[in-house]
Amino acid sequence: MAKPNWTPKLSDVLKHATVELEMHSDRTGNDYRADVIPVLQVRSTGNVEELDNGYWKYSIVDNETNLEYEIKAPQKINVKFGLLLEFTNVRGGATSRGGWYSCETVNYVPPQKNA
């Protein structure tokens, strides 16, 4: 008989569909499988913070799900309030203070011109 699982999946927490990918940890050198959101488009709150480990932390809001959180990315782009950002392969997990989220890349999404 299976036991109840009290750890929610990333798709349950961030309310976006996920896929399972083979990942590699630069920190540990280990390969692992993780649920990721392949492409996540969200709005910047205008804040980006440099972290000690060479990553950048972006404060974002997801208008689709009404969630506000932070995502770590390996590169910096200049942001301003309301800028549409696209994060690729977003992954995350639980911590004692809520959760952590990181991605492979972040890019600015230019506004679409009306035809």
PDB file of N, CA and C in Angstrom, residues 12-112:
ATOM      1  N   ASP A  12       2.012  21.715  -9.223  1.00  0.00           N
ATOM      2  CA  ASP A  12       0.989  22.048  -8.226  1.00  0.00           C
ATOM      3  C   ASP A  12       1.261  23.405  -7.583  1.00  0.00           C
ATOM      4  N   VAL A  13       2.522  23.720  -7.372  1.00  0.00           N
ATOM      5  CA  VAL A  13       2.908  24.954  -6.682  1.00  0.00           C
ATOM      6  C   VAL A  13       2.778  26.172  -7.598  1.00  0.00           C
ATOM      7  N   LEU A  14       3.388  26.108  -8.806  1.00  0.00           N
ATOM      8  CA  LEU A  14       3.397  27.264  -9.697  1.00  0.00           C
ATOM      9  C   LEU A  14       2.272  27.273 -10.720  1.00  0.00           C
ATOM     10  N   LYS A  15       1.495  26.191 -10.770  1.00  0.00           N
ATOM     11  CA  LYS A  15       0.291  26.105 -11.610  1.00  0.00           C
ATOM     12  C   LYS A  15       0.587  26.221 -13.103  1.00  0.00           C
ATOM     13  N   HIS A  16       1.700  25.590 -13.527  1.00  0.00           N
ATOM     14  CA  HIS A  16       2.072  25.492 -14.940  1.00  0.00           C
ATOM     15  C   HIS A  16       2.464  24.051 -15.217  1.00  0.00           C
ATOM     16  N   ALA A  17       2.227  23.596 -16.433  1.00  0.00           N
ATOM     17  CA  ALA A  17       2.574  22.220 -16.808  1.00  0.00           C
ATOM     18  C   ALA A  17       4.090  22.029 -16.781  1.00  0.00           C
ATOM     19  N   THR A  18       4.512  20.836 -16.360  1.00  0.00           N
ATOM     20  CA  THR A  18       5.933  20.510 -16.287  1.00  0.00           C
ATOM     21  C   THR A  18       6.244  19.288 -17.142  1.00  0.00           C
ATOM     22  N   VAL A  19       7.528  19.134 -17.435  1.00  0.00           N
ATOM     23  CA  VAL A  19       8.041  17.929 -18.088  1.00  0.00           C
ATOM     24  C   VAL A  19       9.244  17.473 -17.268  1.00  0.00           C
ATOM     25  N   GLU A  20       9.584  16.185 -17.368  1.00  0.00           N
ATOM     26  CA  GLU A  20      10.739  15.671 -16.639  1.00  0.00           C
ATOM     27  C   GLU A  20      11.953  15.691 -17.569  1.00  0.00           C
ATOM     28  N   LEU A  21      13.056  16.291 -17.092  1.00  0.00           N
ATOM     29  CA  LEU A  21      14.284  16.394 -17.879  1.00  0.00           C
ATOM     30  C   LEU A  21      15.459  15.838 -17.089  1.00  0.00           C
ATOM     31  N   GLU A  22      16.443  15.352 -17.817  1.00  0.00           N
ATOM     32  CA  GLU A  22      17.725  14.966 -17.218  1.00  0.00           C
ATOM     33  C   GLU A  22      18.535  16.249 -17.053  1.00  0.00           C
ATOM     34  N   MET A  23      19.010  16.511 -15.846  1.00  0.00           N
ATOM     35  CA  MET A  23      19.752  17.735 -15.543  1.00  0.00           C
ATOM     36  C   MET A  23      21.136  17.365 -15.007  1.00  0.00           C
ATOM     37  N   HIS A  24      22.026  18.355 -14.969  1.00  0.00           N
ATOM     38  CA  HIS A  24      23.362  18.164 -14.412  1.00  0.00           C
ATOM     39  C   HIS A  24      23.637  19.300 -13.431  1.00  0.00           C
ATOM     40  N   SER A  25      24.100  18.959 -12.243  1.00  0.00           N
ATOM     41  CA  SER A  25      24.430  19.952 -11.232  1.00  0.00           C
ATOM     42  C   SER A  25      25.894  20.338 -11.345  1.00  0.00           C
ATOM     43  N   ASP A  26      26.157  21.610 -11.660  1.00  0.00           N
ATOM     44  CA  ASP A  26      27.537  22.096 -11.690  1.00  0.00           C
ATOM     45  C   ASP A  26      28.146  22.092 -10.292  1.00  0.00           C
ATOM     46  N   ARG A  27      27.306  22.296  -9.292  1.00  0.00           N
ATOM     47  CA  ARG A  27      27.783  22.354  -7.907  1.00  0.00           C
ATOM     48  C   ARG A  27      28.263  20.995  -7.408  1.00  0.00           C
ATOM     49  N   THR A  28      27.477  19.935  -7.667  1.00  0.00           N
ATOM     50  CA  THR A  28      27.837  18.608  -7.148  1.00  0.00           C
ATOM     51  C   THR A  28      28.463  17.706  -8.205  1.00  0.00           C
ATOM     52  N   GLY A  29      28.254  18.043  -9.467  1.00  0.00           N
ATOM     53  CA  GLY A  29      28.747  17.189 -10.546  1.00  0.00           C
ATOM     54  C   GLY A  29      27.852  16.003 -10.845  1.00  0.00           C
ATOM     55  N   ASN A  30      26.720  15.908 -10.176  1.00  0.00           N
ATOM     56  CA  ASN A  30      25.805  14.779 -10.347  1.00  0.00           C
ATOM     57  C   ASN A  30      24.744  15.061 -11.404  1.00  0.00           C
ATOM     58  N   ASP A  31      24.305  13.989 -12.067  1.00  0.00           N
ATOM     59  CA  ASP A  31      23.156  14.057 -12.959  1.00  0.00           C
ATOM     60  C   ASP A  31      21.908  13.693 -12.161  1.00  0.00           C
ATOM     61  N   TYR A  32      20.791  14.287 -12.507  1.00  0.00           N
ATOM     62  CA  TYR A  32      19.535  14.002 -11.808  1.00  0.00           C
ATOM     63  C   TYR A  32      18.369  14.295 -12.734  1.00  0.00           C
ATOM     64  N   ARG A  33      17.198  13.804 -12.376  1.00  0.00           N
ATOM     65  CA  ARG A  33      15.971  14.082 -13.125  1.00  0.00           C
ATOM     66  C   ARG A  33      15.156  15.096 -12.334  1.00  0.00           C
ATOM     67  N   ALA A  34      14.566  16.049 -13.055  1.00  0.00           N
ATOM     68  CA  ALA A  34      13.789  17.090 -12.389  1.00  0.00           C
ATOM     69  C   ALA A  34      12.581  17.457 -13.222  1.00  0.00           C
ATOM     70  N   ASP A  35      11.503  17.800 -12.542  1.00  0.00           N
ATOM     71  CA  ASP A  35      10.352  18.392 -13.203  1.00  0.00           C
ATOM     72  C   ASP A  35      10.694  19.845 -13.486  1.00  0.00           C
ATOM     73  N   VAL A  36      10.482  20.290 -14.716  1.00  0.00           N
ATOM     74  CA  VAL A  36      10.765  21.676 -15.083  1.00  0.00           C
ATOM     75  C   VAL A  36       9.597  22.240 -15.875  1.00  0.00           C
ATOM     76  N   ILE A  37       9.450  23.541 -15.796  1.00  0.00           N
ATOM     77  CA  ILE A  37       8.539  24.271 -16.676  1.00  0.00           C
ATOM     78  C   ILE A  37       9.402  24.704 -17.859  1.00  0.00           C
ATOM     79  N   PRO A  38       9.155  24.153 -19.064  1.00  0.00           N
ATOM     80  CA  PRO A  38      10.054  24.424 -20.189  1.00  0.00           C
ATOM     81  C   PRO A  38      10.189  25.915 -20.526  1.00  0.00           C
ATOM     82  N   VAL A  39       9.065  26.631 -20.577  1.00  0.00           N
ATOM     83  CA  VAL A  39       9.081  28.063 -20.882  1.00  0.00           C
ATOM     84  C   VAL A  39       8.071  28.738 -19.961  1.00  0.00           C
ATOM     85  N   LEU A  40       8.538  29.760 -19.241  1.00  0.00           N
ATOM     86  CA  LEU A  40       7.672  30.499 -18.322  1.00  0.00           C
ATOM     87  C   LEU A  40       7.800  31.980 -18.618  1.00  0.00           C
ATOM     88  N   GLN A  41       6.695  32.599 -19.047  1.00  0.00           N
ATOM     89  CA  GLN A  41       6.686  34.040 -19.291  1.00  0.00           C
ATOM     90  C   GLN A  41       5.965  34.729 -18.147  1.00  0.00           C
ATOM     91  N   VAL A  42       6.676  35.664 -17.503  1.00  0.00           N
ATOM     92  CA  VAL A  42       6.165  36.388 -16.341  1.00  0.00           C
ATOM     93  C   VAL A  42       6.626  37.843 -16.429  1.00  0.00           C
ATOM     94  N   ARG A  43       6.112  38.672 -15.554  1.00  0.00           N
ATOM     95  CA  ARG A  43       6.456  40.102 -15.537  1.00  0.00           C
ATOM     96  C   ARG A  43       7.442  40.412 -14.410  1.00  0.00           C
ATOM     97  N   SER A  44       8.384  41.287 -14.721  1.00  0.00           N
ATOM     98  CA  SER A  44       9.357  41.735 -13.730  1.00  0.00           C
ATOM     99  C   SER A  44       8.715  42.761 -12.798  1.00  0.00           C
ATOM    100  N   THR A  45       9.115  42.712 -11.520  1.00  0.00           N
ATOM    101  CA  THR A  45       8.701  43.763 -10.592  1.00  0.00           C
ATOM    102  C   THR A  45       9.692  44.917 -10.617  1.00  0.00           C
ATOM    103  N   GLY A  46      10.747  44.771 -11.438  1.00  0.00           N
ATOM    104  CA  GLY A  46      11.755  45.823 -11.553  1.00  0.00           C
ATOM    105  C   GLY A  46      12.980  45.579 -10.694  1.00  0.00           C
ATOM    106  N   ASN A  47      13.020  44.447  -9.979  1.00  0.00           N
ATOM    107  CA  ASN A  47      14.150  44.170  -9.091  1.00  0.00           C
ATOM    108  C   ASN A  47      14.959  42.981  -9.590  1.00  0.00           C
ATOM    109  N   VAL A  48      16.282  43.158  -9.634  1.00  0.00           N
ATOM    110  CA  VAL A  48      17.203  42.058  -9.884  1.00  0.00           C
ATOM    111  C   VAL A  48      18.356  42.243  -8.900  1.00  0.00           C
ATOM    112  N   GLU A  49      18.755  41.140  -8.267  1.00  0.00           N
ATOM    113  CA  GLU A  49      19.768  41.195  -7.206  1.00  0.00           C
ATOM    114  C   GLU A  49      20.898  40.231  -7.543  1.00  0.00           C
ATOM    115  N   GLU A  50      22.142  40.701  -7.406  1.00  0.00           N
ATOM    116  CA  GLU A  50      23.297  39.836  -7.632  1.00  0.00           C
ATOM    117  C   GLU A  50      23.516  38.960  -6.405  1.00  0.00           C
ATOM    118  N   LEU A  51      23.724  37.669  -6.625  1.00  0.00           N
ATOM    119  CA  LEU A  51      23.983  36.727  -5.544  1.00  0.00           C
ATOM    120  C   LEU A  51      25.472  36.410  -5.475  1.00  0.00           C
ATOM    121  N   ASP A  52      25.928  35.830  -4.376  1.00  0.00           N
ATOM    122  CA  ASP A  52      27.342  35.526  -4.177  1.00  0.00           C
ATOM    123  C   ASP A  52      27.865  34.452  -5.116  1.00  0.00           C
ATOM    124  N   ASN A  53      26.996  33.608  -5.651  1.00  0.00           N
ATOM    125  CA  ASN A  53      27.430  32.463  -6.445  1.00  0.00           C
ATOM    126  C   ASN A  53      27.450  32.726  -7.953  1.00  0.00           C
ATOM    127  N   GLY A  54      27.421  33.996  -8.362  1.00  0.00           N
ATOM    128  CA  GLY A  54      27.439  34.326  -9.785  1.00  0.00           C
ATOM    129  C   GLY A  54      26.075  34.301 -10.449  1.00  0.00           C
ATOM    130  N   TYR A  55      25.028  34.065  -9.679  1.00  0.00           N
ATOM    131  CA  TYR A  55      23.666  34.065 -10.205  1.00  0.00           C
ATOM    132  C   TYR A  55      22.993  35.388  -9.892  1.00  0.00           C
ATOM    133  N   TRP A  56      21.866  35.598 -10.536  1.00  0.00           N
ATOM    134  CA  TRP A  56      21.059  36.805 -10.347  1.00  0.00           C
ATOM    135  C   TRP A  56      19.649  36.377  -9.948  1.00  0.00           C
ATOM    136  N   LYS A  57      19.056  37.087  -9.002  1.00  0.00           N
ATOM    137  CA  LYS A  57      17.717  36.765  -8.518  1.00  0.00           C
ATOM    138  C   LYS A  57      16.737  37.823  -9.022  1.00  0.00           C
ATOM    139  N   TYR A  58      15.743  37.351  -9.792  1.00  0.00           N
ATOM    140  CA  TYR A  58      14.726  38.216 -10.378  1.00  0.00           C
ATOM    141  C   TYR A  58      13.434  38.115  -9.592  1.00  0.00           C
ATOM    142  N   SER A  59      12.898  39.253  -9.186  1.00  0.00           N
ATOM    143  CA  SER A  59      11.576  39.285  -8.558  1.00  0.00           C
ATOM    144  C   SER A  59      10.545  39.404  -9.666  1.00  0.00           C
ATOM    145  N   ILE A  60       9.572  38.493  -9.639  1.00  0.00           N
ATOM    146  CA  ILE A  60       8.602  38.447 -10.743  1.00  0.00           C
ATOM    147  C   ILE A  60       7.177  38.284 -10.216  1.00  0.00           C
ATOM    148  N   VAL A  61       6.224  38.566 -11.081  1.00  0.00           N
ATOM    149  CA  VAL A  61       4.816  38.264 -10.820  1.00  0.00           C
ATOM    150  C   VAL A  61       4.282  37.506 -12.019  1.00  0.00           C
ATOM    151  N   ASP A  62       3.447  36.527 -11.737  1.00  0.00           N
ATOM    152  CA  ASP A  62       2.810  35.727 -12.778  1.00  0.00           C
ATOM    153  C   ASP A  62       1.345  36.143 -12.821  1.00  0.00           C
ATOM    154  N   ASN A  63       0.992  36.954 -13.799  1.00  0.00           N
ATOM    155  CA  ASN A  63      -0.378  37.456 -13.900  1.00  0.00           C
ATOM    156  C   ASN A  63      -1.379  36.346 -14.167  1.00  0.00           C
ATOM    157  N   GLU A  64      -0.927  35.248 -14.774  1.00  0.00           N
ATOM    158  CA  GLU A  64      -1.805  34.126 -15.094  1.00  0.00           C
ATOM    159  C   GLU A  64      -2.270  33.385 -13.841  1.00  0.00           C
ATOM    160  N   THR A  65      -1.377  33.291 -12.839  1.00  0.00           N
ATOM    161  CA  THR A  65      -1.694  32.514 -11.639  1.00  0.00           C
ATOM    162  C   THR A  65      -1.809  33.368 -10.376  1.00  0.00           C
ATOM    163  N   ASN A  66      -1.553  34.674 -10.499  1.00  0.00           N
ATOM    164  CA  ASN A  66      -1.572  35.600  -9.362  1.00  0.00           C
ATOM    165  C   ASN A  66      -0.558  35.214  -8.282  1.00  0.00           C
ATOM    166  N   LEU A  67       0.627  34.760  -8.715  1.00  0.00           N
ATOM    167  CA  LEU A  67       1.698  34.415  -7.784  1.00  0.00           C
ATOM    168  C   LEU A  67       2.858  35.388  -7.952  1.00  0.00           C
ATOM    169  N   GLU A  68       3.553  35.643  -6.848  1.00  0.00           N
ATOM    170  CA  GLU A  68       4.734  36.498  -6.842  1.00  0.00           C
ATOM    171  C   GLU A  68       5.859  35.736  -6.168  1.00  0.00           C
ATOM    172  N   TYR A  69       7.020  35.634  -6.832  1.00  0.00           N
ATOM    173  CA  TYR A  69       8.153  34.903  -6.274  1.00  0.00           C
ATOM    174  C   TYR A  69       9.432  35.351  -6.953  1.00  0.00           C
ATOM    175  N   GLU A  70      10.543  34.684  -6.640  1.00  0.00           N
ATOM    176  CA  GLU A  70      11.846  35.025  -7.198  1.00  0.00           C
ATOM    177  C   GLU A  70      12.427  33.815  -7.913  1.00  0.00           C
ATOM    178  N   ILE A  71      13.131  34.062  -9.022  1.00  0.00           N
ATOM    179  CA  ILE A  71      13.776  33.002  -9.794  1.00  0.00           C
ATOM    180  C   ILE A  71      15.245  33.374  -9.979  1.00  0.00           C
ATOM    181  N   LYS A  72      16.139  32.411  -9.712  1.00  0.00           N
ATOM    182  CA  LYS A  72      17.567  32.620  -9.936  1.00  0.00           C
ATOM    183  C   LYS A  72      17.908  32.252 -11.374  1.00  0.00           C
ATOM    184  N   ALA A  73      18.797  33.065 -11.982  1.00  0.00           N
ATOM    185  CA  ALA A  73      19.246  32.824 -13.352  1.00  0.00           C
ATOM    186  C   ALA A  73      20.756  33.066 -13.429  1.00  0.00           C
ATOM    187  N   PRO A  74      21.431  32.397 -14.375  1.00  0.00           N
ATOM    188  CA  PRO A  74      22.882  32.548 -14.468  1.00  0.00           C
ATOM    189  C   PRO A  74      23.342  33.807 -15.203  1.00  0.00           C
ATOM    190  N   GLN A  75      22.418  34.600 -15.741  1.00  0.00           N
ATOM    191  CA  GLN A  75      22.831  35.813 -16.422  1.00  0.00           C
ATOM    192  C   GLN A  75      21.987  36.997 -15.976  1.00  0.00           C
ATOM    193  N   LYS A  76      22.556  38.185 -16.185  1.00  0.00           N
ATOM    194  CA  LYS A  76      21.849  39.408 -15.815  1.00  0.00           C
ATOM    195  C   LYS A  76      21.341  40.106 -17.068  1.00  0.00           C
ATOM    196  N   ILE A  77      20.100  40.545 -16.994  1.00  0.00           N
ATOM    197  CA  ILE A  77      19.575  41.468 -17.995  1.00  0.00           C
ATOM    198  C   ILE A  77      18.973  42.637 -17.232  1.00  0.00           C
ATOM    199  N   ASN A  78      18.996  43.810 -17.841  1.00  0.00           N
ATOM    200  CA  ASN A  78      18.420  44.982 -17.199  1.00  0.00           C
ATOM    201  C   ASN A  78      16.909  44.884 -17.251  1.00  0.00           C
ATOM    202  N   VAL A  79      16.280  45.111 -16.121  1.00  0.00           N
ATOM    203  CA  VAL A  79      14.833  44.979 -16.036  1.00  0.00           C
ATOM    204  C   VAL A  79      14.215  46.279 -15.540  1.00  0.00           C
ATOM    205  N   LYS A  80      12.945  46.410 -15.811  1.00  0.00           N
ATOM    206  CA  LYS A  80      12.149  47.490 -15.246  1.00  0.00           C
ATOM    207  C   LYS A  80      10.769  46.927 -14.942  1.00  0.00           C
ATOM    208  N   PHE A  81      10.006  47.651 -14.186  1.00  0.00           N
ATOM    209  CA  PHE A  81       8.683  47.192 -13.773  1.00  0.00           C
ATOM    210  C   PHE A  81       7.818  46.873 -14.987  1.00  0.00           C
ATOM    211  N   GLY A  82       7.208  45.673 -14.974  1.00  0.00           N
ATOM    212  CA  GLY A  82       6.277  45.275 -16.015  1.00  0.00           C
ATOM    213  C   GLY A  82       6.906  44.633 -17.233  1.00  0.00           C
ATOM    214  N   LEU A  83       8.237  44.569 -17.300  1.00  0.00           N
ATOM    215  CA  LEU A  83       8.919  43.971 -18.440  1.00  0.00           C
ATOM    216  C   LEU A  83       8.593  42.484 -18.525  1.00  0.00           C
ATOM    217  N   LEU A  84       8.254  42.004 -19.724  1.00  0.00           N
ATOM    218  CA  LEU A  84       7.948  40.595 -19.919  1.00  0.00           C
ATOM    219  C   LEU A  84       9.261  39.818 -20.040  1.00  0.00           C
ATOM    220  N   LEU A  85       9.431  38.823 -19.171  1.00  0.00           N
ATOM    221  CA  LEU A  85      10.625  37.984 -19.152  1.00  0.00           C
ATOM    222  C   LEU A  85      10.243  36.551 -19.478  1.00  0.00           C
ATOM    223  N   GLU A  86      11.165  35.842 -20.137  1.00  0.00           N
ATOM    224  CA  GLU A  86      10.945  34.437 -20.446  1.00  0.00           C
ATOM    225  C   GLU A  86      12.067  33.612 -19.813  1.00  0.00           C
ATOM    226  N   PHE A  87      11.697  32.738 -18.897  1.00  0.00           N
ATOM    227  CA  PHE A  87      12.630  31.844 -18.219  1.00  0.00           C
ATOM    228  C   PHE A  87      12.498  30.457 -18.840  1.00  0.00           C
ATOM    229  N   THR A  88      13.619  29.766 -19.062  1.00  0.00           N
ATOM    230  CA  THR A  88      13.569  28.421 -19.617  1.00  0.00           C
ATOM    231  C   THR A  88      14.007  27.397 -18.586  1.00  0.00           C
ATOM    232  N   ASN A  89      13.366  26.239 -18.643  1.00  0.00           N
ATOM    233  CA  ASN A  89      13.628  25.108 -17.750  1.00  0.00           C
ATOM    234  C   ASN A  89      13.664  25.517 -16.280  1.00  0.00           C
ATOM    235  N   VAL A  90      12.544  26.087 -15.841  1.00  0.00           N
ATOM    236  CA  VAL A  90      12.396  26.512 -14.446  1.00  0.00           C
ATOM    237  C   VAL A  90      12.187  25.287 -13.567  1.00  0.00           C
ATOM    238  N   ARG A  91      12.965  25.196 -12.513  1.00  0.00           N
ATOM    239  CA  ARG A  91      12.829  24.104 -11.551  1.00  0.00           C
ATOM    240  C   ARG A  91      12.809  24.708 -10.158  1.00  0.00           C
ATOM    241  N   GLY A  92      12.418  23.909  -9.174  1.00  0.00           N
ATOM    242  CA  GLY A  92      12.350  24.432  -7.824  1.00  0.00           C
ATOM    243  C   GLY A  92      12.059  23.356  -6.812  1.00  0.00           C
ATOM    244  N   GLY A  93      12.017  23.770  -5.570  1.00  0.00           N
ATOM    245  CA  GLY A  93      11.750  22.841  -4.496  1.00  0.00           C
ATOM    246  C   GLY A  93      11.406  23.559  -3.213  1.00  0.00           C
ATOM    247  N   ALA A  94      11.039  22.758  -2.230  1.00  0.00           N
ATOM    248  CA  ALA A  94      10.623  23.286  -0.931  1.00  0.00           C
ATOM    249  C   ALA A  94      11.829  23.620  -0.066  1.00  0.00           C
ATOM    250  N   THR A  95      11.679  24.659   0.743  1.00  0.00           N
ATOM    251  CA  THR A  95      12.653  25.010   1.778  1.00  0.00           C
ATOM    252  C   THR A  95      11.881  25.294   3.063  1.00  0.00           C
ATOM    253  N   SER A  96      12.586  25.497   4.135  1.00  0.00           N
ATOM    254  CA  SER A  96      11.921  25.808   5.402  1.00  0.00           C
ATOM    255  C   SER A  96      11.250  27.181   5.364  1.00  0.00           C
ATOM    256  N   ARG A  97      11.659  28.037   4.410  1.00  0.00           N
ATOM    257  CA  ARG A  97      11.079  29.377   4.301  1.00  0.00           C
ATOM    258  C   ARG A  97      10.161  29.516   3.094  1.00  0.00           C
ATOM    259  N   GLY A  98       9.728  28.409   2.513  1.00  0.00           N
ATOM    260  CA  GLY A  98       8.836  28.478   1.361  1.00  0.00           C
ATOM    261  C   GLY A  98       9.343  27.636   0.222  1.00  0.00           C
ATOM    262  N   GLY A  99      10.122  28.240  -0.687  1.00  0.00           N
ATOM    263  CA  GLY A  99      10.629  27.483  -1.813  1.00  0.00           C
ATOM    264  C   GLY A  99      11.731  28.219  -2.541  1.00  0.00           C
ATOM    265  N   TRP A 100      12.414  27.504  -3.429  1.00  0.00           N
ATOM    266  CA  TRP A 100      13.453  28.089  -4.278  1.00  0.00           C
ATOM    267  C   TRP A 100      13.104  27.772  -5.726  1.00  0.00           C
ATOM    268  N   TYR A 101      13.514  28.662  -6.639  1.00  0.00           N
ATOM    269  CA  TYR A 101      13.276  28.489  -8.056  1.00  0.00           C
ATOM    270  C   TYR A 101      14.499  28.970  -8.815  1.00  0.00           C
ATOM    271  N   SER A 102      14.918  28.200  -9.820  1.00  0.00           N
ATOM    272  CA  SER A 102      16.021  28.614 -10.674  1.00  0.00           C
ATOM    273  C   SER A 102      15.717  28.175 -12.101  1.00  0.00           C
ATOM    274  N   CYS A 103      16.532  28.666 -13.040  1.00  0.00           N
ATOM    275  CA  CYS A 103      16.295  28.384 -14.453  1.00  0.00           C
ATOM    276  C   CYS A 103      17.616  28.258 -15.186  1.00  0.00           C
ATOM    277  N   GLU A 104      17.546  27.837 -16.447  1.00  0.00           N
ATOM    278  CA  GLU A 104      18.745  27.774 -17.286  1.00  0.00           C
ATOM    279  C   GLU A 104      19.044  29.111 -17.926  1.00  0.00           C
ATOM    280  N   THR A 105      18.018  29.802 -18.423  1.00  0.00           N
ATOM    281  CA  THR A 105      18.225  31.104 -19.070  1.00  0.00           C
ATOM    282  C   THR A 105      17.058  32.028 -18.779  1.00  0.00           C
ATOM    283  N   VAL A 106      17.327  33.317 -18.908  1.00  0.00           N
ATOM    284  CA  VAL A 106      16.279  34.336 -18.849  1.00  0.00           C
ATOM    285  C   VAL A 106      16.514  35.284 -20.016  1.00  0.00           C
ATOM    286  N   ASN A 107      15.426  35.688 -20.665  1.00  0.00           N
ATOM    287  CA  ASN A 107      15.497  36.618 -21.784  1.00  0.00           C
ATOM    288  C   ASN A 107      14.357  37.610 -21.710  1.00  0.00           C
ATOM    289  N   TYR A 108      14.597  38.762 -22.270  1.00  0.00           N
ATOM    290  CA  TYR A 108      13.592  39.801 -22.433  1.00  0.00           C
ATOM    291  C   TYR A 108      12.704  39.425 -23.621  1.00  0.00           C
ATOM    292  N   VAL A 109      11.394  39.595 -23.481  1.00  0.00           N
ATOM    293  CA  VAL A 109      10.458  39.332 -24.585  1.00  0.00           C
ATOM    294  C   VAL A 109       9.996  40.673 -25.114  1.00  0.00           C
ATOM    295  N   PRO A 110      10.388  41.004 -26.359  1.00  0.00           N
ATOM    296  CA  PRO A 110       9.974  42.300 -26.913  1.00  0.00           C
ATOM    297  C   PRO A 110       8.455  42.346 -27.138  1.00  0.00           C
ATOM    298  N   PRO A 111       7.872  43.530 -27.005  1.00  0.00           N
ATOM    299  CA  PRO A 111       6.426  43.648 -27.259  1.00  0.00           C
ATOM    300  C   PRO A 111       6.103  43.311 -28.711  1.00  0.00           C
ATOM    301  N   GLN A 112       4.959  42.688 -28.914  1.00  0.00           N
ATOM    302  CA  GLN A 112       4.535  42.347 -30.268  1.00  0.00           C
ATOM    303  C   GLN A 112       3.883  43.575 -30.904  1.00  0.00           C
TER     304      GLN A 112
END
